[in-house]
Amino acid sequence: MKKNFKVNGIDCPNCAAKLEREIQKIKGVEDAVVSFATAKLTVIADDDRFEEIMDEICALAKKLEPEWEVVR
């Protein structure tokens, strides 16, 4: 499944790249792209676990930077 989400609080390209790298490490994520310019996250992940994966992504974003928020 492929879906797009808004990401609030990303304030630099390096931060977007950091979040992208960490999301790609989550089991079940096929690909993830975080765009600093558009403040968007595109996730391609396992259909059966998609909601669980998104829970992990949201928690990861908050852990990395408390002001980051993935809007679902």
Short mmCIF file of N, CA and C in Angstrom, two decimals:
data_model
loop_
_atom_site.label_atom_id
_atom_site.label_comp_id
_atom_site.label_asym_id
_atom_site.label_seq_id
_atom_site.Cartn_x
_atom_site.Cartn_y
_atom_site.Cartn_z
N MET A 1 0.84 -1.16 0.00
CA MET A 1 0.00 0.00 0.00
C MET A 1 0.90 1.24 0.00
N LYS A 2 0.48 2.24 -0.74
CA LYS A 2 1.21 3.50 -0.80
C LYS A 2 0.29 4.62 -0.36
N LYS A 3 0.77 5.43 0.61
CA LYS A 3 -0.03 6.56 1.09
C LYS A 3 0.88 7.74 1.37
N ASN A 4 0.27 8.93 1.32
CA ASN A 4 0.97 10.18 1.60
C ASN A 4 0.42 10.81 2.87
N PHE A 5 1.32 11.44 3.63
CA PHE A 5 0.95 12.09 4.88
C PHE A 5 1.68 13.42 5.00
N LYS A 6 1.07 14.36 5.69
CA LYS A 6 1.72 15.63 6.00
C LYS A 6 2.58 15.44 7.24
N VAL A 7 3.74 16.09 7.26
CA VAL A 7 4.63 16.04 8.42
C VAL A 7 4.83 17.46 8.92
N ASN A 8 4.37 17.73 10.13
CA ASN A 8 4.55 19.05 10.73
C ASN A 8 5.85 19.09 11.53
N GLY A 9 6.52 20.23 11.50
CA GLY A 9 7.68 20.45 12.34
C GLY A 9 9.03 20.17 11.70
N ILE A 10 9.06 19.63 10.50
CA ILE A 10 10.33 19.38 9.82
C ILE A 10 10.88 20.73 9.38
N ASP A 11 12.05 21.11 9.89
CA ASP A 11 12.55 22.45 9.60
C ASP A 11 13.86 22.50 8.83
N CYS A 12 14.34 21.35 8.34
CA CYS A 12 15.54 21.37 7.51
C CYS A 12 15.63 20.10 6.67
N PRO A 13 16.32 20.15 5.55
CA PRO A 13 16.47 18.97 4.69
C PRO A 13 17.17 17.81 5.40
N ASN A 14 18.13 18.10 6.25
CA ASN A 14 18.83 17.04 6.97
C ASN A 14 17.89 16.30 7.91
N CYS A 15 16.99 17.04 8.54
CA CYS A 15 16.00 16.42 9.43
C CYS A 15 15.08 15.49 8.63
N ALA A 16 14.66 15.92 7.46
CA ALA A 16 13.81 15.10 6.61
C ALA A 16 14.54 13.82 6.22
N ALA A 17 15.81 13.94 5.88
CA ALA A 17 16.61 12.77 5.49
C ALA A 17 16.79 11.82 6.68
N LYS A 18 16.99 12.36 7.86
CA LYS A 18 17.15 11.56 9.08
C LYS A 18 15.88 10.74 9.33
N LEU A 19 14.73 11.39 9.27
CA LEU A 19 13.46 10.70 9.49
C LEU A 19 13.25 9.63 8.43
N GLU A 20 13.54 9.97 7.19
CA GLU A 20 13.38 9.02 6.08
C GLU A 20 14.22 7.76 6.31
N ARG A 21 15.48 7.94 6.67
CA ARG A 21 16.38 6.80 6.92
C ARG A 21 15.85 5.90 8.03
N GLU A 22 15.37 6.51 9.10
CA GLU A 22 14.88 5.73 10.23
C GLU A 22 13.58 4.99 9.90
N ILE A 23 12.70 5.62 9.14
CA ILE A 23 11.45 4.96 8.74
C ILE A 23 11.75 3.76 7.87
N GLN A 24 12.73 3.88 6.99
CA GLN A 24 13.07 2.78 6.08
C GLN A 24 13.58 1.55 6.82
N LYS A 25 13.99 1.70 8.07
CA LYS A 25 14.48 0.57 8.88
C LYS A 25 13.35 -0.24 9.52
N ILE A 26 12.14 0.30 9.51
CA ILE A 26 11.00 -0.37 10.14
C ILE A 26 10.59 -1.59 9.31
N LYS A 27 10.43 -2.71 10.00
CA LYS A 27 10.03 -3.94 9.33
C LYS A 27 8.67 -3.76 8.65
N GLY A 28 8.60 -4.13 7.39
CA GLY A 28 7.36 -4.01 6.62
C GLY A 28 7.32 -2.79 5.72
N VAL A 29 8.26 -1.85 5.92
CA VAL A 29 8.32 -0.66 5.06
C VAL A 29 9.15 -1.00 3.83
N GLU A 30 8.54 -0.88 2.65
CA GLU A 30 9.25 -1.13 1.40
C GLU A 30 10.05 0.11 0.99
N ASP A 31 9.43 1.29 1.17
CA ASP A 31 10.11 2.54 0.84
C ASP A 31 9.42 3.67 1.58
N ALA A 32 10.20 4.71 1.84
CA ALA A 32 9.67 5.91 2.48
C ALA A 32 10.45 7.10 1.95
N VAL A 33 9.73 8.17 1.65
CA VAL A 33 10.35 9.41 1.19
C VAL A 33 9.76 10.56 1.99
N VAL A 34 10.65 11.34 2.60
CA VAL A 34 10.22 12.53 3.34
C VAL A 34 10.73 13.74 2.57
N SER A 35 9.82 14.59 2.13
CA SER A 35 10.17 15.79 1.39
C SER A 35 10.13 17.00 2.31
N PHE A 36 11.27 17.63 2.49
CA PHE A 36 11.33 18.86 3.28
C PHE A 36 10.54 19.97 2.59
N ALA A 37 10.68 20.08 1.27
CA ALA A 37 10.06 21.17 0.51
C ALA A 37 8.53 21.16 0.60
N THR A 38 7.95 19.97 0.61
CA THR A 38 6.49 19.88 0.63
C THR A 38 5.95 19.43 1.99
N ALA A 39 6.84 19.08 2.92
CA ALA A 39 6.47 18.57 4.24
C ALA A 39 5.56 17.36 4.12
N LYS A 40 5.91 16.47 3.18
CA LYS A 40 5.12 15.27 2.93
C LYS A 40 5.95 14.02 3.15
N LEU A 41 5.28 12.98 3.63
CA LEU A 41 5.85 11.65 3.79
C LEU A 41 5.09 10.71 2.87
N THR A 42 5.81 9.99 2.03
CA THR A 42 5.21 8.96 1.21
C THR A 42 5.73 7.62 1.72
N VAL A 43 4.80 6.73 2.06
CA VAL A 43 5.16 5.43 2.62
C VAL A 43 4.59 4.33 1.73
N ILE A 44 5.45 3.37 1.41
CA ILE A 44 5.01 2.14 0.76
C ILE A 44 5.31 1.03 1.76
N ALA A 45 4.26 0.34 2.22
CA ALA A 45 4.44 -0.66 3.26
C ALA A 45 3.44 -1.80 3.10
N ASP A 46 3.71 -2.85 3.85
CA ASP A 46 2.90 -4.06 3.88
C ASP A 46 1.44 -3.72 4.18
N ASP A 47 0.54 -4.12 3.30
CA ASP A 47 -0.89 -3.83 3.47
C ASP A 47 -1.45 -4.39 4.78
N ASP A 48 -1.06 -5.60 5.14
CA ASP A 48 -1.61 -6.26 6.31
C ASP A 48 -1.23 -5.58 7.62
N ARG A 49 -0.10 -4.90 7.63
CA ARG A 49 0.39 -4.25 8.86
C ARG A 49 0.44 -2.73 8.75
N PHE A 50 -0.23 -2.16 7.76
CA PHE A 50 -0.05 -0.74 7.48
C PHE A 50 -0.36 0.15 8.69
N GLU A 51 -1.46 -0.09 9.36
CA GLU A 51 -1.82 0.76 10.51
C GLU A 51 -0.80 0.61 11.63
N GLU A 52 -0.35 -0.60 11.88
CA GLU A 52 0.67 -0.85 12.90
C GLU A 52 1.98 -0.14 12.53
N ILE A 53 2.34 -0.21 11.28
CA ILE A 53 3.55 0.47 10.79
C ILE A 53 3.42 1.98 10.97
N MET A 54 2.24 2.53 10.66
CA MET A 54 2.04 3.96 10.83
C MET A 54 2.11 4.37 12.30
N ASP A 55 1.64 3.51 13.19
CA ASP A 55 1.79 3.78 14.62
C ASP A 55 3.27 3.88 14.98
N GLU A 56 4.07 2.95 14.44
CA GLU A 56 5.51 2.96 14.69
C GLU A 56 6.16 4.22 14.12
N ILE A 57 5.74 4.63 12.93
CA ILE A 57 6.30 5.82 12.29
C ILE A 57 5.98 7.06 13.13
N CYS A 58 4.75 7.19 13.58
CA CYS A 58 4.36 8.35 14.39
C CYS A 58 5.16 8.40 15.69
N ALA A 59 5.32 7.24 16.34
CA ALA A 59 6.10 7.19 17.58
C ALA A 59 7.56 7.50 17.32
N LEU A 60 8.10 7.00 16.22
CA LEU A 60 9.49 7.26 15.86
C LEU A 60 9.73 8.74 15.62
N ALA A 61 8.83 9.39 14.91
CA ALA A 61 8.98 10.82 14.63
C ALA A 61 9.03 11.61 15.93
N LYS A 62 8.13 11.32 16.86
CA LYS A 62 8.10 12.01 18.15
C LYS A 62 9.36 11.73 18.97
N LYS A 63 9.87 10.49 18.86
CA LYS A 63 11.08 10.12 19.60
C LYS A 63 12.29 10.89 19.07
N LEU A 64 12.38 11.01 17.75
CA LEU A 64 13.53 11.70 17.14
C LEU A 64 13.50 13.20 17.45
N GLU A 65 12.33 13.80 17.30
CA GLU A 65 12.15 15.24 17.55
C GLU A 65 10.73 15.45 18.07
N PRO A 66 10.58 15.87 19.32
CA PRO A 66 9.23 16.00 19.90
C PRO A 66 8.27 16.89 19.12
N GLU A 67 8.78 17.85 18.34
CA GLU A 67 7.88 18.73 17.61
C GLU A 67 7.41 18.14 16.26
N TRP A 68 7.98 17.02 15.87
CA TRP A 68 7.54 16.40 14.62
C TRP A 68 6.22 15.66 14.81
N GLU A 69 5.34 15.81 13.83
CA GLU A 69 4.04 15.14 13.89
C GLU A 69 3.66 14.67 12.50
N VAL A 70 3.38 13.39 12.38
CA VAL A 70 2.87 12.82 11.13
C VAL A 70 1.36 12.89 11.23
N VAL A 71 0.74 13.63 10.34
CA VAL A 71 -0.71 13.82 10.35
C VAL A 71 -1.37 12.72 9.54
N ARG A 72 -2.22 11.95 10.22
CA ARG A 72 -2.86 10.81 9.56
C ARG A 72 -4.29 11.10 9.20
#
